[in-house]
Short mmCIF file of C-alpha atoms and ligand atoms in Angstrom, two decimals:
data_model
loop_
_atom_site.label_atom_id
_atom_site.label_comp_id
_atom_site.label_asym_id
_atom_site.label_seq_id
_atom_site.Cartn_x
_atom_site.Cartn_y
_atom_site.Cartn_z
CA UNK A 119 27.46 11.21 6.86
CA UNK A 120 25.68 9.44 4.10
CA UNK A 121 22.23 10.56 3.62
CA UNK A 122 18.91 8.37 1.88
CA UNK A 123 18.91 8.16 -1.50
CA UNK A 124 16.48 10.81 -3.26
CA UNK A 125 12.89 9.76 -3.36
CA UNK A 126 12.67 7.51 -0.79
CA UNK A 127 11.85 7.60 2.77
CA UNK A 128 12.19 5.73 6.27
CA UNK A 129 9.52 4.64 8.52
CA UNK A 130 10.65 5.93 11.58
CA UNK A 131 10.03 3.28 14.41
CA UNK A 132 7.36 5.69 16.02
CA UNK A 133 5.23 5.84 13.25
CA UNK A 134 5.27 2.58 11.56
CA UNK A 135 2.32 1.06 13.51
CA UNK A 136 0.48 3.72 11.07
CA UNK A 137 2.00 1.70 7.76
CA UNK A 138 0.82 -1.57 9.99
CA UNK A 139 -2.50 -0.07 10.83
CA UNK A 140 -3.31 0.63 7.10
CA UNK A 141 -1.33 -2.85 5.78
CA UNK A 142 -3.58 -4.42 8.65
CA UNK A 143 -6.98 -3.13 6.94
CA UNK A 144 -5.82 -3.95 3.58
CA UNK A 145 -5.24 -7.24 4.47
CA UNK A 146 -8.73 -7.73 6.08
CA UNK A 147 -10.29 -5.89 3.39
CA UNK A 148 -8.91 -8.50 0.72
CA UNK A 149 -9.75 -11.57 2.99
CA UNK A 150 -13.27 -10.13 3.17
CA UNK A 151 -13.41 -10.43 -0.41
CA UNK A 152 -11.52 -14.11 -0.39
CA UNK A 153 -8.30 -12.53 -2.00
CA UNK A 154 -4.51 -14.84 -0.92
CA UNK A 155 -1.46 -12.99 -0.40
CA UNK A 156 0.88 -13.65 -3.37
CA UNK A 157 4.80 -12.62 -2.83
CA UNK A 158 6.89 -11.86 -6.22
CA UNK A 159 10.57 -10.87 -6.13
CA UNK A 160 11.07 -7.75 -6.06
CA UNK A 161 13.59 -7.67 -9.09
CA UNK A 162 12.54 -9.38 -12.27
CA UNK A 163 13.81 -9.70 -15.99
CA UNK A 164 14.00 -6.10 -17.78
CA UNK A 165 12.27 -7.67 -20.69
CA UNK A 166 8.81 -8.89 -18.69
CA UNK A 167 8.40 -5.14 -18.45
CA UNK A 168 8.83 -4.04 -21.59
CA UNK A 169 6.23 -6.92 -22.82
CA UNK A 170 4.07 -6.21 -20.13
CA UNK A 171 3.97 -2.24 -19.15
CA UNK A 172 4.41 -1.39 -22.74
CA UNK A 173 7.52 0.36 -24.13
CA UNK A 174 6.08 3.23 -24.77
CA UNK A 175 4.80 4.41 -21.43
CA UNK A 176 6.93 6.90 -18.85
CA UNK A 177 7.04 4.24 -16.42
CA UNK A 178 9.41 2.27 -19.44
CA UNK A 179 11.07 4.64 -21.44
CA UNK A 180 12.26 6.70 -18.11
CA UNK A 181 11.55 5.51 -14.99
CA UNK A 182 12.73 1.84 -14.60
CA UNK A 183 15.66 1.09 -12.13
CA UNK A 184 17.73 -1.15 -14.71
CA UNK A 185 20.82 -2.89 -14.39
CA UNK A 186 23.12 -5.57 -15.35
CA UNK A 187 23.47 -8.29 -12.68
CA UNK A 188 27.27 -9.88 -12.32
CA UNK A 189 25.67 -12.89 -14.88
CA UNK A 190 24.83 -9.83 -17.49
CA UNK A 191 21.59 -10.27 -16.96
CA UNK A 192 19.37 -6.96 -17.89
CA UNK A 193 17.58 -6.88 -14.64
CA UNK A 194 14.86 -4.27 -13.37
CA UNK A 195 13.46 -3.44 -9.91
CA UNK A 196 9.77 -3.68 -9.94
CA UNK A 197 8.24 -0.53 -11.29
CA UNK A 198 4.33 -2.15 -10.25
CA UNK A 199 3.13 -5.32 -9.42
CA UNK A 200 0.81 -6.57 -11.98
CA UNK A 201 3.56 -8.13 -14.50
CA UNK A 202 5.05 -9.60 -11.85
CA UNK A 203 2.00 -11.20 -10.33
CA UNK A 204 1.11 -12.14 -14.47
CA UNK A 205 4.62 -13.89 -14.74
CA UNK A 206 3.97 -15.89 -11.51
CA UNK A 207 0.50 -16.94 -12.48
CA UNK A 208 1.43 -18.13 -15.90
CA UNK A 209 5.14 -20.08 -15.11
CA UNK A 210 3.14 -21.68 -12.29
CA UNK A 211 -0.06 -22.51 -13.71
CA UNK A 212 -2.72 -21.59 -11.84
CA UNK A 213 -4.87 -20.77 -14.58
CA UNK A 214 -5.09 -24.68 -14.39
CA UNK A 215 -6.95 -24.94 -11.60
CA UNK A 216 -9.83 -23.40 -10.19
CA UNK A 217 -10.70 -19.92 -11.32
CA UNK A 218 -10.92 -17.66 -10.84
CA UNK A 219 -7.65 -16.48 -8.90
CA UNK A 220 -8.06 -13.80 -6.62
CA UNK A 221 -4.41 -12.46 -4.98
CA UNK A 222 -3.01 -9.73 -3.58
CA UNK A 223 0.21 -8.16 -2.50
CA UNK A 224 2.47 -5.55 -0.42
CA UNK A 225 5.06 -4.46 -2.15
CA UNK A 226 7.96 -1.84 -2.49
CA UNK A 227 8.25 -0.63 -6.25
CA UNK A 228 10.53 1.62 -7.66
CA UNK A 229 10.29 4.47 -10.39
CA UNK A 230 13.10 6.77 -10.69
CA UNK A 231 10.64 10.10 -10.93
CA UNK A 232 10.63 13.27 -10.08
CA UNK A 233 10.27 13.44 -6.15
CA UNK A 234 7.68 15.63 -4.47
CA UNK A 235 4.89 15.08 -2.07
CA UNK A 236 2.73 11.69 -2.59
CA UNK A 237 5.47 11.27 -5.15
CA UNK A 238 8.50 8.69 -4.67
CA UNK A 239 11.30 6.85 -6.28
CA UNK A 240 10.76 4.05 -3.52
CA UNK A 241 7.16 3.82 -2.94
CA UNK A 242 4.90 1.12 -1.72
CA UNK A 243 1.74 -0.30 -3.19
CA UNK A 244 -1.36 -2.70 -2.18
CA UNK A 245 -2.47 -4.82 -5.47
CA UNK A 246 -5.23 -6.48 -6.18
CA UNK A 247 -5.07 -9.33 -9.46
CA UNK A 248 -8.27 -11.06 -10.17
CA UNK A 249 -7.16 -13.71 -13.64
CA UNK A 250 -9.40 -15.76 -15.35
CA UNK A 251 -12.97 -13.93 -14.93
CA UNK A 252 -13.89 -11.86 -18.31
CA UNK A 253 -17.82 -10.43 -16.78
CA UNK A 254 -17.97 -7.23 -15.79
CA UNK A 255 -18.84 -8.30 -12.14
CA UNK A 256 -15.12 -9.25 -11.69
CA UNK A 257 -13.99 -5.68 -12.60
CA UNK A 258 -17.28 -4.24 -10.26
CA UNK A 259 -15.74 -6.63 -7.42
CA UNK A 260 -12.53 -5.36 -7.44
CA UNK A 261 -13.76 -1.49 -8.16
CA UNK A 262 -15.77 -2.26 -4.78
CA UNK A 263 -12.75 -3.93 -2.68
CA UNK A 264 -10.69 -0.42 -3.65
CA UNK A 265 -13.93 1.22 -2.53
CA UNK A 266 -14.60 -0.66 0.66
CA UNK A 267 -10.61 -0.62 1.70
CA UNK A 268 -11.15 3.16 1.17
CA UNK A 269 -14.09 3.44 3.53
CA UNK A 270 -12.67 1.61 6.30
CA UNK A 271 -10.00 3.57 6.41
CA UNK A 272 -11.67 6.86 6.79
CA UNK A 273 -10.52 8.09 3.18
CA UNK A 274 -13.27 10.69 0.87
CA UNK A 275 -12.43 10.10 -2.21
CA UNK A 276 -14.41 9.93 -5.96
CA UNK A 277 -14.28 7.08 -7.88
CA UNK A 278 -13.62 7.75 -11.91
CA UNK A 279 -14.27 5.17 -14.38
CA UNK A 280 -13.86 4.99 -18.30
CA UNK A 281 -13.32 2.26 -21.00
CA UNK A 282 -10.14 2.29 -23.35
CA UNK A 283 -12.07 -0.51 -25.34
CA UNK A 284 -10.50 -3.24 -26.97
CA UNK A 285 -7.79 -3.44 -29.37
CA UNK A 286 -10.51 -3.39 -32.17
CA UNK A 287 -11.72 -0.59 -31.55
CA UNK A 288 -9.07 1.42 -30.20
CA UNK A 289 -7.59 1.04 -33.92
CA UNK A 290 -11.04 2.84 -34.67
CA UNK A 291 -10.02 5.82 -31.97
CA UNK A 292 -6.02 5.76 -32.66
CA UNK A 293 -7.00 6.84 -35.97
CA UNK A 294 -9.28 9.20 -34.98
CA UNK A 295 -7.29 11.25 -32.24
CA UNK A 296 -4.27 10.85 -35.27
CA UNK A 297 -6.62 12.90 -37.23
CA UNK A 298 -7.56 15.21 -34.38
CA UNK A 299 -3.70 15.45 -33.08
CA UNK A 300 -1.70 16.60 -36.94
CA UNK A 301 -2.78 19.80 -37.34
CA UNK A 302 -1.92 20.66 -33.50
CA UNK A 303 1.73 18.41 -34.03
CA UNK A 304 3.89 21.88 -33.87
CA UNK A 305 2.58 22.68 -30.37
CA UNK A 306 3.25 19.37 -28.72
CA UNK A 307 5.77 18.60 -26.37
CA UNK A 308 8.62 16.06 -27.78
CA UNK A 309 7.81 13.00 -26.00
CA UNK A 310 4.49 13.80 -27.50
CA UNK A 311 5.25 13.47 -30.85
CA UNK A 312 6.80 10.02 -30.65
CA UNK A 313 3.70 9.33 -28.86
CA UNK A 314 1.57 10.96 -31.95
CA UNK A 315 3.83 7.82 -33.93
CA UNK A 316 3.56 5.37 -31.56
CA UNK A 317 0.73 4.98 -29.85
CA UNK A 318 -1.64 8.03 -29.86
CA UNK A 319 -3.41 7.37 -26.79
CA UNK A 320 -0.44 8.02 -24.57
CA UNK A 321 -0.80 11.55 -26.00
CA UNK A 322 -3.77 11.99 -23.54
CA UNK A 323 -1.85 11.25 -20.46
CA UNK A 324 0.92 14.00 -21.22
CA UNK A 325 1.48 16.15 -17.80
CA UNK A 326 2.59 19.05 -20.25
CA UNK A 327 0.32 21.98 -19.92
CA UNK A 328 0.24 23.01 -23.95
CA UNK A 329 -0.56 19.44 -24.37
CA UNK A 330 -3.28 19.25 -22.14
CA UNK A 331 -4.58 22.27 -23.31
CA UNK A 332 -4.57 20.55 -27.30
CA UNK A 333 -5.59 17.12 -25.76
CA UNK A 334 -9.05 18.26 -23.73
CA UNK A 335 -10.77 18.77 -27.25
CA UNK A 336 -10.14 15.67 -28.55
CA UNK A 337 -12.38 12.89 -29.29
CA UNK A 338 -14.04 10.90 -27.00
CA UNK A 339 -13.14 6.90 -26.54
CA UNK A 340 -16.57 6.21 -25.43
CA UNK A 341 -17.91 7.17 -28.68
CA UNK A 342 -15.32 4.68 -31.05
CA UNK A 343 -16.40 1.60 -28.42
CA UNK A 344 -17.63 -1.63 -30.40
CA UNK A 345 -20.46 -3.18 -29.38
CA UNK A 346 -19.06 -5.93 -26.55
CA UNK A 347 -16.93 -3.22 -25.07
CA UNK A 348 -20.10 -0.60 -24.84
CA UNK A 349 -21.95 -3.96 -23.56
CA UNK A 350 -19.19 -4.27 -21.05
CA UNK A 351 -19.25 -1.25 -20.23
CA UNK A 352 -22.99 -0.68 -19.48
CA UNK A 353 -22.42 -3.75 -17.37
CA UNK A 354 -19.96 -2.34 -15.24
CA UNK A 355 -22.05 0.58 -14.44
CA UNK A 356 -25.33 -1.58 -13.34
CA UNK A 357 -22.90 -3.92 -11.36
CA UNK A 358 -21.75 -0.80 -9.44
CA UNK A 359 -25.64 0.40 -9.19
CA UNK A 360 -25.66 -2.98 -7.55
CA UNK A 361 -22.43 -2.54 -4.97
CA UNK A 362 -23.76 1.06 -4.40
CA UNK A 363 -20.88 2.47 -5.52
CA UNK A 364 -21.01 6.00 -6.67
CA UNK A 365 -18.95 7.25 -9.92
CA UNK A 366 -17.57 9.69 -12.21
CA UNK A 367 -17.34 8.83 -15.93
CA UNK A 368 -13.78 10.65 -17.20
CA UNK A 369 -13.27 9.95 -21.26
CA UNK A 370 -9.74 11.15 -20.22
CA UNK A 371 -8.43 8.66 -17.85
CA UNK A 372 -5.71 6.08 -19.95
CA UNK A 373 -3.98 5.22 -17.10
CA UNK A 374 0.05 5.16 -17.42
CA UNK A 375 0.50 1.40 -18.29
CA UNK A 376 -0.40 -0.31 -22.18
CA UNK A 377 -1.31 -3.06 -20.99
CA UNK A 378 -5.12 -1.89 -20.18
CA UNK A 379 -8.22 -3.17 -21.79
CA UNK A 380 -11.35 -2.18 -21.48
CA UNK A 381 -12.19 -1.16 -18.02
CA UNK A 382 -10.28 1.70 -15.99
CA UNK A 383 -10.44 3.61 -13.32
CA UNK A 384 -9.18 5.76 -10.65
CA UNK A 385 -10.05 7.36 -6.81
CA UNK A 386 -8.73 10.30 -6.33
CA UNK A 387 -8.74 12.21 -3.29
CA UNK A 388 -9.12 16.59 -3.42
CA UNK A 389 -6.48 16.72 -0.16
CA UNK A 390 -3.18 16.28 -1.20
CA UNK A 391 -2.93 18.39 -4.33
CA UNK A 392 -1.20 17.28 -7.56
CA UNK A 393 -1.03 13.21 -6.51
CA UNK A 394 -4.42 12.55 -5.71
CA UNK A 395 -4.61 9.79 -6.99
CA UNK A 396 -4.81 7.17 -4.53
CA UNK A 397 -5.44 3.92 -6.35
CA UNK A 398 -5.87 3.26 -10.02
CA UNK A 399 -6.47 0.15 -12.06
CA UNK A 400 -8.38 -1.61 -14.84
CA UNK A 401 -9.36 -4.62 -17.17
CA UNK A 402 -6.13 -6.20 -19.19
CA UNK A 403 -7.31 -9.25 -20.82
CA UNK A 404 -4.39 -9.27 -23.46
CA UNK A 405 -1.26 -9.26 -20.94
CA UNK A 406 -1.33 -12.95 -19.87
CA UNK A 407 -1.57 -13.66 -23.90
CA UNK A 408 1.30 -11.29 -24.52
CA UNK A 409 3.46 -12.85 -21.84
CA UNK A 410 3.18 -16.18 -23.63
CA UNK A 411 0.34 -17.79 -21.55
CA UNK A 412 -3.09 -19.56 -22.99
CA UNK A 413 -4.91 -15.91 -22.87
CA UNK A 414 -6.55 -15.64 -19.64
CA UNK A 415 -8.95 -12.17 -18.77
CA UNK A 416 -7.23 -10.03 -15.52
CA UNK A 417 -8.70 -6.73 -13.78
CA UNK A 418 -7.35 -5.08 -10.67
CA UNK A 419 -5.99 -2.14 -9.00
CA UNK A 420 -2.77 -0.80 -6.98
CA UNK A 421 -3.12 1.44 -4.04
CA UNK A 422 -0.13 3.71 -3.11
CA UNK A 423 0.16 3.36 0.67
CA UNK A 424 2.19 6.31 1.49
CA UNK A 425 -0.70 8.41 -0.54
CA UNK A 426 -3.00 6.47 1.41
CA UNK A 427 -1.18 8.09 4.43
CA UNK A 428 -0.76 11.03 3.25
CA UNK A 429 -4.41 11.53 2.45
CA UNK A 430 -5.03 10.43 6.36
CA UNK A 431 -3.08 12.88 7.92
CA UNK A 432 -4.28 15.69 5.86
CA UNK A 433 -7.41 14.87 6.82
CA UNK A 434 -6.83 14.08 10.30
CA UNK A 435 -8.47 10.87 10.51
CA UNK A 436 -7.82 9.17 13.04
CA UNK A 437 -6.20 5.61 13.64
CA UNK A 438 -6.70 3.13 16.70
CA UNK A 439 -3.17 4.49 18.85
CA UNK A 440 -0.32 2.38 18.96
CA UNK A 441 -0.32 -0.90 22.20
CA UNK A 442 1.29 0.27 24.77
CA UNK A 443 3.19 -1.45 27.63
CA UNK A 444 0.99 -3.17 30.36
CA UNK A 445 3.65 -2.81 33.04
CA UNK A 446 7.06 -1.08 33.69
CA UNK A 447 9.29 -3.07 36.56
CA UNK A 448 11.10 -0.59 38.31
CA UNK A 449 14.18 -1.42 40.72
CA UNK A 450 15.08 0.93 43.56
CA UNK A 451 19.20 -0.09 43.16
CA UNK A 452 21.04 -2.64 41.28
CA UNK A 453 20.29 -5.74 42.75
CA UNK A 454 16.48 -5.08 42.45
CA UNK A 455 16.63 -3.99 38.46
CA UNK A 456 18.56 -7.38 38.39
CA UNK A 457 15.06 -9.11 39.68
CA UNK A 458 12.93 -6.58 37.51
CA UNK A 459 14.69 -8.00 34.66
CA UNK A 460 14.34 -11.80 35.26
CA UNK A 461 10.54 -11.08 36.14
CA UNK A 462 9.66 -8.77 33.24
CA UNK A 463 11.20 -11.55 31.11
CA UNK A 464 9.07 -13.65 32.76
CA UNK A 465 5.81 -11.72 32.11
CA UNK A 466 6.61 -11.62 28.51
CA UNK A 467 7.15 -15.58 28.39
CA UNK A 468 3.64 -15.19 29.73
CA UNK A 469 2.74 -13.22 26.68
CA UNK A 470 1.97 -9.72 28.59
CA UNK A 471 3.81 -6.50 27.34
CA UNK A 472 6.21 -5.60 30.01
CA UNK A 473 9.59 -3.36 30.21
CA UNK A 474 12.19 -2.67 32.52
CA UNK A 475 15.04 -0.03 32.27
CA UNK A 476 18.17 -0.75 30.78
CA UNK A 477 20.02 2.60 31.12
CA UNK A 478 20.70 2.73 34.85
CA UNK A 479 18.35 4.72 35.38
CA UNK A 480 17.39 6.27 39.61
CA UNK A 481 13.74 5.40 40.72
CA UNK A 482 12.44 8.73 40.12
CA UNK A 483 14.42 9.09 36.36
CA UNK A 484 12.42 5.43 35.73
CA UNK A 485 9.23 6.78 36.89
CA UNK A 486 9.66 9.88 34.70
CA UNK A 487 10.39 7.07 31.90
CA UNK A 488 7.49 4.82 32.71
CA UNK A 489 5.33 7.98 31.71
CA UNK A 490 7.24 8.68 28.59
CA UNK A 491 6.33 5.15 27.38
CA UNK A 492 3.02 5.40 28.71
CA UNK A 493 3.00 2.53 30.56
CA UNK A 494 -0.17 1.18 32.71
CA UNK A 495 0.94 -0.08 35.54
CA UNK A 496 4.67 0.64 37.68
CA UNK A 497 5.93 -2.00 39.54
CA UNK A 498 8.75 -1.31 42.06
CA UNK A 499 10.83 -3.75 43.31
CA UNK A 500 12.63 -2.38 46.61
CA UNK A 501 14.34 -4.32 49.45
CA UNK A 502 11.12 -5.05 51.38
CA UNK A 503 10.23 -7.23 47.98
CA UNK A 504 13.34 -8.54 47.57
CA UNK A 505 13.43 -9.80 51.41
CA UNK A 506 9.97 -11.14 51.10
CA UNK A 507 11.11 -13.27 49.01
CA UNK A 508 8.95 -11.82 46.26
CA UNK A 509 11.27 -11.63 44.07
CA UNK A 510 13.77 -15.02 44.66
CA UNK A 511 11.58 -17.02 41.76
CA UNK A 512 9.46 -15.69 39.55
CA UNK A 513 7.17 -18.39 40.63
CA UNK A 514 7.32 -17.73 44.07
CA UNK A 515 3.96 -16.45 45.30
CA UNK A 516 4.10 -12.98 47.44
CA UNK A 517 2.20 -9.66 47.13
CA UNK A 518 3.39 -6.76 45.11
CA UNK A 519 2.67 -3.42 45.01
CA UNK A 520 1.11 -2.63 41.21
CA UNK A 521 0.66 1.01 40.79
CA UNK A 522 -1.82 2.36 38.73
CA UNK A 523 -0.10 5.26 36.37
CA UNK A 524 -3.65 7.26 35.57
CA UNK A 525 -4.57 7.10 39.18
CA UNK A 526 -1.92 6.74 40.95
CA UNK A 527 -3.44 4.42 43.12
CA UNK A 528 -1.45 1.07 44.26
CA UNK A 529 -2.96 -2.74 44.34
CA UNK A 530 -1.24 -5.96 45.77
CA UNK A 531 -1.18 -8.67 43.00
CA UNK A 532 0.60 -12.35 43.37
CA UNK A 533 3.08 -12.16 40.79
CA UNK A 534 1.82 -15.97 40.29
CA UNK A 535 -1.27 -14.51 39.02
CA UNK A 536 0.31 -11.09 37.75
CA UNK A 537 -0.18 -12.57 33.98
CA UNK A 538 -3.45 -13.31 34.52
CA UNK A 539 -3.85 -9.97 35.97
CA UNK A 540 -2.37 -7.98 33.58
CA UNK A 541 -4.65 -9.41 30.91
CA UNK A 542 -7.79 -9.34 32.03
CA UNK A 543 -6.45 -5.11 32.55
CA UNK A 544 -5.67 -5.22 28.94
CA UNK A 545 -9.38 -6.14 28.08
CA UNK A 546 -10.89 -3.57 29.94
P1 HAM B 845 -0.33 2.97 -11.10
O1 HAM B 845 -1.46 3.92 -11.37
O2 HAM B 845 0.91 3.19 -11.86
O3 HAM B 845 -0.91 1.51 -11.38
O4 HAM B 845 0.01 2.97 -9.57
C1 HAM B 845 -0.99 2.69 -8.60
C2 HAM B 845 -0.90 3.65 -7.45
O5 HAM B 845 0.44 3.71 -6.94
C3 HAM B 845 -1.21 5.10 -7.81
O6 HAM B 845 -2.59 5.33 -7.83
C4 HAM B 845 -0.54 5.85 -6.66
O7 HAM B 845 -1.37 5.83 -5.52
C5 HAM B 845 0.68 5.01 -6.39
N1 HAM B 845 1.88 5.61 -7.02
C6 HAM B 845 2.23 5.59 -8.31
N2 HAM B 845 3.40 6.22 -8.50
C7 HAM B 845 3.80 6.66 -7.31
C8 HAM B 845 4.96 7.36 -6.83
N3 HAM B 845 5.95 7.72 -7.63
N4 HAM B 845 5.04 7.64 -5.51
C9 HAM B 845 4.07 7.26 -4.66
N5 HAM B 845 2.97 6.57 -5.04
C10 HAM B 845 2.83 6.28 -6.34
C11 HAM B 845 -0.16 0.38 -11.26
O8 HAM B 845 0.92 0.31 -10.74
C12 HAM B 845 -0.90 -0.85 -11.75
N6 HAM B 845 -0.02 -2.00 -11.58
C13 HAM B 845 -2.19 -1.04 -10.98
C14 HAM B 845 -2.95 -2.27 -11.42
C15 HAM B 845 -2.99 -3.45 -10.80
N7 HAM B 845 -3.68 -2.36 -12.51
C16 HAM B 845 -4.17 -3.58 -12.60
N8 HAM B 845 -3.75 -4.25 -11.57
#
C-alpha cells in the first residue's frame, strides 16, 4: 500500500464541511472588511523567494520544496502567500489604479518541517495583503479583521504586537544585539552563529533552548526605534484603542520572514501547546521595492487553518452541523427503487437534497440507512404507489406517504408539490 507523504494530511469527506465552515467565515469576515479573493499558483520561481522571504530565514535556507522543472527551471512550491500575492500585484499593476488593494487568499503552502501537532509539511493558510496604504490604520484594520475572524469563530486567543522598525534603525539595533550577542558566541547553536554574521535579528527567533536562554536578556527593539517608527508605532496602539482591540506588547516577536517592517504581530492561542500560534503578520513596506516594483507600503497576516481547527476542537466549540438530506426514497423491490431513482433525481432538479439507495438494499436495511444519514423525511414507494400511478411521471399528481423520521409520524404530499414541500420543511 502506499501511504501519505509525511506531514501532510487528508480531509476525510466527513469532516470537511468543518474546513468549509471555517473557509466560509473567513470569507465573510474579509468581505465585511471589502477584501477580493486573489488566486496565485501554487508553484512560483525559486528566486521570488529568496528576494522576498529573505535567504536567511528557516523557511529559505531549509524548508522550501525546490526543484528543477523538465525546462531547468529552479522552481519552488509556495512556502506562504505574501510573495506570491507581491509578484501578482506588481507584474499586473494594480498599484496603478485605485488604492488601496485589499485581497485575500486560501491556499495550500508547503514547508518541509519537522511534523508534529499544529505542525505540517502541507498546511493551509488564510492571507490577508493590504498594498499601497503606509498609516497605521491600515495595519490596525487588518490586526482587527485577524481579530474579528477570530471571534466569530469562537477562538480565545491574545493578540501580541511589536515593531522591528525600519531599516534605519534596525542598523541602530543589529549593532547593538552584535554587541550584546559576542561575548555569549561560544554557547550558541550553529545556525546561530551564521545568524550572529548575517543578520542578528534572526538570532531572536532561534527555537534552541541555550539560545533562548542567551537571547531573553538582550536589548530591546523598542528602545533603538527612530522617531517615524515610534510615531508609527504609538499610532498603531491608539488605532487599536479605537477597534477595541486588546494587546500584548512582546519586544521578542521577529516573526520568521525578512521581509517585515515595522509593524508585527501575532495571536496565539494557550490550547494547543507548542504551535499556538494561530495567525501572524506585519508591516513590509520594502518587499514590493525589492521585487522590482515602484515601492508601494503592504501589511497583512496569514492564518493557519488546520491550527485554526485544531484550536476549535480542543476547545470544543462548536460549529453549525453539517446539511443533511431532506428526504430518503425508499423502494420496497426492484421495480419501485427504479421509480425512487427517477423521482429523487427529480427532487434534486428541483434543488431539494434527496437520496435513494444504490446498494440493493431490503426495506428495513434502507430504513436502518435512512437513519445512518440522518435523513428527515422516508419516502416508500411500494406497489400501491406504483399502481396509483404515483409514480408513472414524476409530474403526475397522486398522494404519497412522507414519513417523518423524528416522529415517526406519516403525511400525504403531491409529489407535484413535494419540492415545494420539502422546502418550506427545510426553513423550519
Ligand atoms: P507565518 O507566521 O510563517 O506567516 O505563517 C502564518 C501562519 O501559518 C502561522 O501563524 C501558523 O498558524 C500557520 N503555520 C505556519 N507554519 C505552519 C506549519 N508548518 N503547519 C501548520 N501551520 C503553520 C506567513 O506565512 C506570512 N506570509 C504571513 C503574512 C501575510 N505576513 C504578511 N502578510
Amino acid at each position: 500500500m502506499i501511504n501519505i507523504p509525511k506531514g501532510t494530511k487528508d480531509v476525510l469527506p466527513a469532516d470537511a464541511y468543518r474546513w468549509q465552515y471555517v473557509e466560509g467565515v473567513a470569507r465573510e469576515t474579509a468581505k465585511l472588511y471589502n477584501l477580493k479573493e486573489i488566486r496565485t499558483p501554487v508553484f512560483e520561481h525559486t528566486e521570488l523567494f529568496l528576494r522576498g522571504v529573505g535567504d536567511t530565514t528557516d523557511i529559505v535556507t531549509k524548508e522550501m520544496y525546490t526543484f528543477r522543472d523538465k525546462g531547468d527551471r529552479s522552481i519552488t512550491l509556495k512556502p506562504e502567500g505574501t510573495a506570491g500575492a507581491a509578484r501578482s500585484f506588481i507584474e499586473n499593476g494594480l498599484g496603478n489604479g485605485v488604492l488601496p488593494v485589499k485581497m485575500y487568499y486560501v491556499t495550500p503552502v508547503f514547508r518541509y518541517e519537522r511534523p508534529q501537532a499544529g505542525r505540517l509539511r502541507e498546511f493551509h493558510q488564510f492571507g490577508v495583503e493590504v498594498f499601497g496604504a503606509k498609516g497605521a490604520d491600515a495595519d490596525a484594520e487588518v490586526i482587527s479583521l485577524a481579530d474579528s475572524l477570530l471571534k466569530r469563530l469562537g477562538l480565545k486567543v491574545k493578540l501580541r504586537i511589536n515593531s522591528i522598525g525600519c531599516p534605519s534603525c534596525r542598523a541602530a539595533y543589529n549593532k547593538a544585539l552584535k554587541e550584546y550577542f559576542a561575548p555569549h558566541l561560544d554557547g550558541l547553536c550553529y545556525d546561530c552563529k551564521a545568524r550572529f554574521e548575517k543578520n542578528p535579528l534572526r538570532l531572536l527567533d532561534c527555537k534552541e533552548e541555550e539560545c533562548r536562554k542567551i537571547n531573553a536578556h538582550a536589548p530591546s527593539i523598542l528602545d533603538y526605534l527612530c522617531p517615524e517608527c515610534a510615531e508609527h508605532f504609538e499610532a498603531l496602539k491608539a488605532y487599536l484603542a479605537l477597534a477595541g482591540i486588546e494587546y500584548e506588547i512582546d519586544p521578542r516577536i521577529v516573526r520568521g520572514l525578512d521581509y517585515y517592517t515595522r509593524t508585527v504581530f501575532e495571536f496565539v492561542s494557550d490550547d494547543i501547546g507548542a504551535q499556538g500560534t494561530v495567525c501572524g503578520g506585519g508591516r513590509y513596506d520594502g518587499l514590493i521595492g525589492e521585487l522590482g516594483g515602484a515601492p508601494a507600503p503592504a501589511v497583512g497576516f496569514a492564518a493557519g487553518i488546520e491550527r485554526l481547527l485544531l484550536v476549535m476542537e480542543s476547545t470544543g466549540v462548536k460549529i453549525p452541523e453539517e446539511e443533511k438530506p431532506l428526504v430518503y426514497f425508499a423502494g420496497m423491490d426492484a421495480e419501485c427503487r427504479k421509480k425512487a431513482f427517477a423521482l429523487t433525481i427529480a427532487l434534486r432538479h428541483a434543488g431539494i437534497y434527496a437520496e435513494t439507495d444504490h446498494m440493493e438494499r431490503s426495506i428495513k436495511a434502507q430504513f436502518k440507512y435512512a437513519d445512518k444519514i440522518k435523513a428527515g423525511k422516508v419516502i416508500i414507494l411500494g406497489e400501491e404507489e406504483l399502481d396509483s400511478g404515483v409514480c408513472q411521471n414524476e409530474l403526475q399528481e397522486g398522494a404519497m406517504s412522507v414519513k417523518c423520521m423524528a416522529s415517526s409520524e406519516s403525511e400525504k404530499v403531491d409529489f407535484s408539490s413535494a419540492a415545494e414541500y420539502f422546502r418550506k420543511k427545510k426553513g423550519e
